[in-house]
Amino acid sequence: MQRPLMRKTMLAASVALVVAIAGCSSNKKSVSSSSHQGNGYASEQALQESVVYWEKRYKSSPSDAKAALNYGHSLRLSGRHEQSLAVLEKLAARNSTDKIILAAYGKALATVGRFQQALSVLEKAQTPTTPDWRLESAMGAIHDQMGNFDKARAFYDKALLQSPGAPSVLSNYGLSYLLEGDLTSAEGYLGEAAKHPNADSRVRQNLALVLGLQGRFAEAEAIASNELSPQQAAANIAYLKAMMKERGNWKQIKKQG
């Protein structure tokens, strides 16, 4: 197998696994906003309540930037990406110089796969003299999804210079290596991120994913069980085992490269 083809195979398989794991975990804990307390995840009920609350605020006053921003954010976290984009696109059109709004709009574009446009918008949201490390990390994540791993890591390096040891950036760094198929490096970065006191549940679930992809299912399930219900953790591990059996061992794929 040619190395570019091998890389594409690894990328596709990894993305499929990440999506599947996220789907399995959504019933108990959903991605929260910027909170890093505890698991950093909000309950499904709390998230839906947030959507309902901000939807009412937004519909009663569509020109209210705060309501629109929070409504779009809540929609994105609940997985309603197209709706989120529609709300934030209108908001950005009315506030084309507001960097906070542009940042939210750029992230919404990325969630629906409009990567080049997302990068362009996030660059406008960035302040060259005082860059926001979160936006650097977000742009890195977009480059990873485009398969531009070296560019992605350059953005992560910039983010870490501004916020040394930030667990979200280290986690993205680890996922970058995961998508490239380097599970050893992925584990190193994710393991470091998971040790940080502000690491949220996503970081630990990503670490469990990488361990599972290496066939270390007991370790993966031990971590996942602390983040998910026992049934969901077991379901995730079962999915990993099935995917590995179907696609073959990662080492075998690498040897073919």
Short mmCIF file of C-alpha atoms in Angstrom, two decimals:
data_model
loop_
_atom_site.label_atom_id
_atom_site.label_comp_id
_atom_site.label_asym_id
_atom_site.label_seq_id
_atom_site.Cartn_x
_atom_site.Cartn_y
_atom_site.Cartn_z
CA MET A 1 0.00 0.00 0.00
CA GLN A 2 1.33 3.44 -0.85
CA ARG A 3 1.91 5.67 2.18
CA PRO A 4 -0.55 8.39 1.06
CA LEU A 5 -3.23 5.72 0.69
CA MET A 6 -2.32 4.27 4.08
CA ARG A 7 -2.61 7.73 5.64
CA LYS A 8 -6.05 8.22 4.09
CA THR A 9 -7.13 4.83 5.39
CA MET A 10 -5.96 5.70 8.91
CA LEU A 11 -7.65 9.09 8.73
CA ALA A 12 -10.96 7.67 7.58
CA ALA A 13 -10.92 4.89 10.17
CA SER A 14 -10.00 7.24 13.01
CA VAL A 15 -12.68 9.76 12.10
CA ALA A 16 -15.26 6.98 11.94
CA LEU A 17 -14.25 5.82 15.40
CA VAL A 18 -14.30 9.29 16.90
CA VAL A 19 -17.79 9.91 15.51
CA ALA A 20 -19.04 6.56 16.77
CA ILE A 21 -17.64 7.06 20.26
CA ALA A 22 -19.20 10.51 20.43
CA GLY A 23 -22.53 9.06 19.41
CA CYS A 24 -22.37 6.37 22.06
CA SER A 25 -21.60 8.87 24.80
CA SER A 26 -24.20 11.48 23.96
CA ASN A 27 -26.98 9.94 26.04
CA LYS A 28 -25.34 10.56 29.39
CA LYS A 29 -23.06 13.54 28.98
CA SER A 30 -22.99 16.21 26.32
CA VAL A 31 -20.29 18.70 25.52
CA SER A 32 -20.57 21.77 27.68
CA SER A 33 -19.43 25.29 26.93
CA SER A 34 -16.11 26.46 28.33
CA SER A 35 -16.51 24.92 31.77
CA HIS A 36 -13.64 22.73 32.91
CA GLN A 37 -15.05 21.87 36.31
CA GLY A 38 -15.45 18.16 37.03
CA ASN A 39 -16.07 16.29 33.82
CA GLY A 40 -16.78 19.52 31.96
CA TYR A 41 -19.93 18.02 30.52
CA ALA A 42 -23.53 19.11 30.91
CA SER A 43 -26.39 16.70 31.16
CA GLU A 44 -28.57 16.20 28.12
CA GLN A 45 -31.49 17.71 30.02
CA ALA A 46 -29.53 20.83 30.97
CA LEU A 47 -28.38 21.27 27.40
CA GLN A 48 -31.90 21.01 26.03
CA GLU A 49 -33.12 23.46 28.65
CA SER A 50 -30.44 25.87 27.46
CA VAL A 51 -31.59 25.50 23.85
CA VAL A 52 -35.22 26.14 24.83
CA TYR A 53 -34.33 29.15 26.97
CA TRP A 54 -32.18 30.86 24.35
CA GLU A 55 -34.58 29.97 21.55
CA LYS A 56 -37.32 31.89 23.35
CA ARG A 57 -34.99 34.84 23.94
CA TYR A 58 -33.86 34.79 20.31
CA LYS A 59 -37.36 34.56 18.82
CA SER A 60 -38.63 37.36 21.02
CA SER A 61 -35.73 39.58 19.98
CA PRO A 62 -33.84 38.35 16.88
CA SER A 63 -31.63 41.45 16.90
CA ASP A 64 -30.33 40.69 20.41
CA ALA A 65 -26.72 39.67 19.74
CA LYS A 66 -26.29 37.97 23.12
CA ALA A 67 -29.41 35.85 22.62
CA ALA A 68 -28.41 34.90 19.08
CA LEU A 69 -24.86 34.02 20.11
CA ASN A 70 -25.97 31.82 22.99
CA TYR A 71 -28.75 30.22 20.96
CA GLY A 72 -26.34 29.36 18.17
CA HIS A 73 -23.83 28.01 20.69
CA SER A 74 -26.45 25.84 22.40
CA LEU A 75 -27.65 24.48 19.06
CA ARG A 76 -24.09 23.54 18.10
CA LEU A 77 -23.48 21.73 21.38
CA SER A 78 -26.73 19.80 20.96
CA GLY A 79 -25.63 18.61 17.52
CA ARG A 80 -27.99 20.81 15.51
CA HIS A 81 -25.14 22.16 13.42
CA GLU A 82 -27.04 23.44 10.39
CA GLN A 83 -29.46 25.38 12.58
CA SER A 84 -26.58 26.78 14.59
CA LEU A 85 -24.84 27.93 11.43
CA ALA A 86 -28.00 29.61 10.13
CA VAL A 87 -28.39 31.62 13.33
CA LEU A 88 -24.73 32.61 13.58
CA GLU A 89 -24.46 33.41 9.87
CA LYS A 90 -27.20 36.01 10.21
CA LEU A 91 -25.60 37.33 13.38
CA ALA A 92 -22.17 37.63 11.75
CA ALA A 93 -23.65 39.45 8.76
CA ARG A 94 -24.97 42.12 11.13
CA ASN A 95 -21.78 42.24 13.23
CA SER A 96 -18.98 41.75 10.72
CA THR A 97 -16.29 43.25 12.95
CA ASP A 98 -17.22 41.62 16.27
CA LYS A 99 -14.43 39.14 16.94
CA ILE A 100 -16.39 37.06 19.46
CA ILE A 101 -19.23 36.61 17.01
CA LEU A 102 -16.83 35.86 14.15
CA ALA A 103 -15.12 33.22 16.29
CA ALA A 104 -18.44 31.49 16.97
CA TYR A 105 -19.40 31.71 13.30
CA GLY A 106 -16.06 30.25 12.22
CA LYS A 107 -16.46 27.27 14.55
CA ALA A 108 -19.99 26.70 13.26
CA LEU A 109 -18.68 26.65 9.69
CA ALA A 110 -16.10 24.05 10.66
CA THR A 111 -18.72 21.74 12.18
CA VAL A 112 -20.49 21.46 8.82
CA GLY A 113 -17.28 20.86 6.88
CA ARG A 114 -16.82 24.30 5.34
CA PHE A 115 -13.19 24.33 6.39
CA GLN A 116 -11.63 26.95 4.11
CA GLN A 117 -14.36 29.44 4.89
CA ALA A 118 -14.04 28.64 8.58
CA LEU A 119 -10.31 29.37 8.51
CA SER A 120 -10.89 32.66 6.73
CA VAL A 121 -13.46 33.76 9.30
CA LEU A 122 -11.33 32.67 12.27
CA GLU A 123 -8.36 34.60 10.89
CA LYS A 124 -10.54 37.72 10.90
CA ALA A 125 -11.56 36.94 14.47
CA GLN A 126 -7.95 36.71 15.56
CA THR A 127 -6.04 39.74 16.85
CA PRO A 128 -2.46 39.65 15.45
CA THR A 129 -0.93 41.66 18.29
CA THR A 130 -2.65 39.69 21.06
CA PRO A 131 -3.68 36.36 19.50
CA ASP A 132 -6.21 34.16 21.28
CA TRP A 133 -4.72 30.72 21.90
CA ARG A 134 -8.18 29.14 21.70
CA LEU A 135 -8.55 30.35 18.12
CA GLU A 136 -5.06 29.09 17.29
CA SER A 137 -6.10 25.68 18.58
CA ALA A 138 -9.39 25.83 16.68
CA MET A 139 -7.59 26.60 13.42
CA GLY A 140 -5.22 23.74 14.11
CA ALA A 141 -8.15 21.37 14.55
CA ILE A 142 -9.57 22.47 11.20
CA HIS A 143 -6.26 21.80 9.47
CA ASP A 144 -6.22 18.35 11.05
CA GLN A 145 -9.63 17.60 9.58
CA MET A 146 -8.27 18.68 6.20
CA GLY A 147 -5.31 16.32 6.61
CA ASN A 148 -2.81 19.18 7.00
CA PHE A 149 -1.14 17.72 10.07
CA ASP A 150 2.06 19.80 10.01
CA LYS A 151 0.09 23.04 9.69
CA ALA A 152 -2.21 21.92 12.47
CA ARG A 153 0.67 21.29 14.86
CA ALA A 154 2.22 24.65 14.05
CA PHE A 155 -1.00 26.25 15.30
CA TYR A 156 -0.97 24.06 18.41
CA ASP A 157 2.62 25.12 19.10
CA LYS A 158 1.56 28.76 18.94
CA ALA A 159 -1.34 28.06 21.27
CA LEU A 160 0.90 26.31 23.79
CA LEU A 161 3.34 29.23 23.77
CA GLN A 162 0.46 31.45 24.87
CA SER A 163 -1.10 28.92 27.25
CA PRO A 164 1.52 26.34 28.30
CA GLY A 165 0.08 22.97 29.20
CA ALA A 166 -3.50 23.81 28.16
CA PRO A 167 -5.22 20.40 28.23
CA SER A 168 -7.54 21.20 25.32
CA VAL A 169 -4.56 22.02 23.10
CA LEU A 170 -2.60 18.95 24.21
CA SER A 171 -5.70 16.87 23.51
CA ASN A 172 -5.96 18.32 20.01
CA TYR A 173 -2.26 17.59 19.53
CA GLY A 174 -2.90 13.98 20.50
CA LEU A 175 -5.88 13.69 18.15
CA SER A 176 -3.71 15.09 15.37
CA TYR A 177 -1.34 12.15 15.77
CA LEU A 178 -4.30 9.79 16.08
CA LEU A 179 -5.66 10.96 12.73
CA GLU A 180 -2.22 10.45 11.18
CA GLY A 181 -2.03 6.96 12.64
CA ASP A 182 0.74 7.57 15.20
CA LEU A 183 -0.92 6.06 18.26
CA THR A 184 2.19 6.20 20.46
CA SER A 185 2.54 9.97 20.08
CA ALA A 186 -1.23 10.37 20.41
CA GLU A 187 -1.18 8.53 23.73
CA GLY A 188 1.71 10.66 24.98
CA TYR A 189 -0.06 13.97 24.40
CA LEU A 190 -3.45 12.74 25.58
CA GLY A 191 -1.93 11.17 28.68
CA GLU A 192 -0.26 14.47 29.53
CA ALA A 193 -3.51 16.35 28.90
CA ALA A 194 -5.52 13.94 31.06
CA LYS A 195 -3.23 14.59 34.06
CA HIS A 196 -4.03 18.30 34.02
CA PRO A 197 -6.44 19.31 36.82
CA ASN A 198 -8.56 21.27 34.33
CA ALA A 199 -8.85 18.43 31.81
CA ASP A 200 -12.46 17.67 31.00
CA SER A 201 -14.21 14.44 30.11
CA ARG A 202 -13.52 14.77 26.39
CA VAL A 203 -9.79 14.54 27.04
CA ARG A 204 -10.14 11.35 29.05
CA GLN A 205 -12.51 9.80 26.52
CA ASN A 206 -10.02 10.58 23.75
CA LEU A 207 -7.30 8.87 25.78
CA ALA A 208 -9.55 5.83 26.21
CA LEU A 209 -10.10 5.81 22.46
CA VAL A 210 -6.37 5.74 21.72
CA LEU A 211 -5.76 2.98 24.26
CA GLY A 212 -8.58 0.95 22.75
CA LEU A 213 -7.17 1.38 19.26
CA GLN A 214 -3.96 -0.20 20.55
CA GLY A 215 -5.90 -3.19 21.81
CA ARG A 216 -5.53 -2.17 25.46
CA PHE A 217 -9.23 -2.60 26.09
CA ALA A 218 -9.10 -3.10 29.86
CA GLU A 219 -7.27 0.22 30.33
CA ALA A 220 -9.60 1.96 27.90
CA GLU A 221 -12.72 0.65 29.60
CA ALA A 222 -11.40 1.60 33.05
CA ILE A 223 -11.06 5.22 31.92
CA ALA A 224 -14.29 5.27 29.94
CA SER A 225 -16.25 3.82 32.87
CA ASN A 226 -15.45 6.93 34.90
CA GLU A 227 -16.87 9.16 32.18
CA LEU A 228 -19.84 7.12 30.95
CA SER A 229 -22.32 4.64 32.29
CA PRO A 230 -20.96 1.06 32.47
CA GLN A 231 -23.24 0.09 29.58
CA GLN A 232 -22.04 2.95 27.37
CA ALA A 233 -18.39 2.30 28.21
CA ALA A 234 -18.81 -1.38 27.34
CA ALA A 235 -20.61 -0.45 24.11
CA ASN A 236 -17.74 1.85 23.10
CA ILE A 237 -15.16 -0.87 23.69
CA ALA A 238 -17.26 -3.39 21.80
CA TYR A 239 -17.42 -0.97 18.89
CA LEU A 240 -13.66 -0.51 18.93
CA LYS A 241 -13.10 -4.25 18.90
CA ALA A 242 -15.49 -4.67 15.98
CA MET A 243 -13.85 -1.86 14.01
CA MET A 244 -10.37 -3.25 14.59
CA LYS A 245 -11.47 -6.71 13.53
CA GLU A 246 -13.08 -5.32 10.38
CA ARG A 247 -10.24 -3.05 9.34
CA GLY A 248 -7.35 -5.08 10.64
CA ASN A 249 -4.73 -4.34 13.25
CA TRP A 250 -3.21 -0.83 13.10
CA LYS A 251 0.29 -2.29 13.01
CA GLN A 252 -0.58 -4.42 10.03
CA ILE A 253 -1.82 -1.35 8.20
CA LYS A 254 1.40 0.49 9.02
CA LYS A 255 3.56 -2.39 7.82
CA GLN A 256 1.80 -2.24 4.47
CA GLY A 257 2.90 1.38 4.15
#
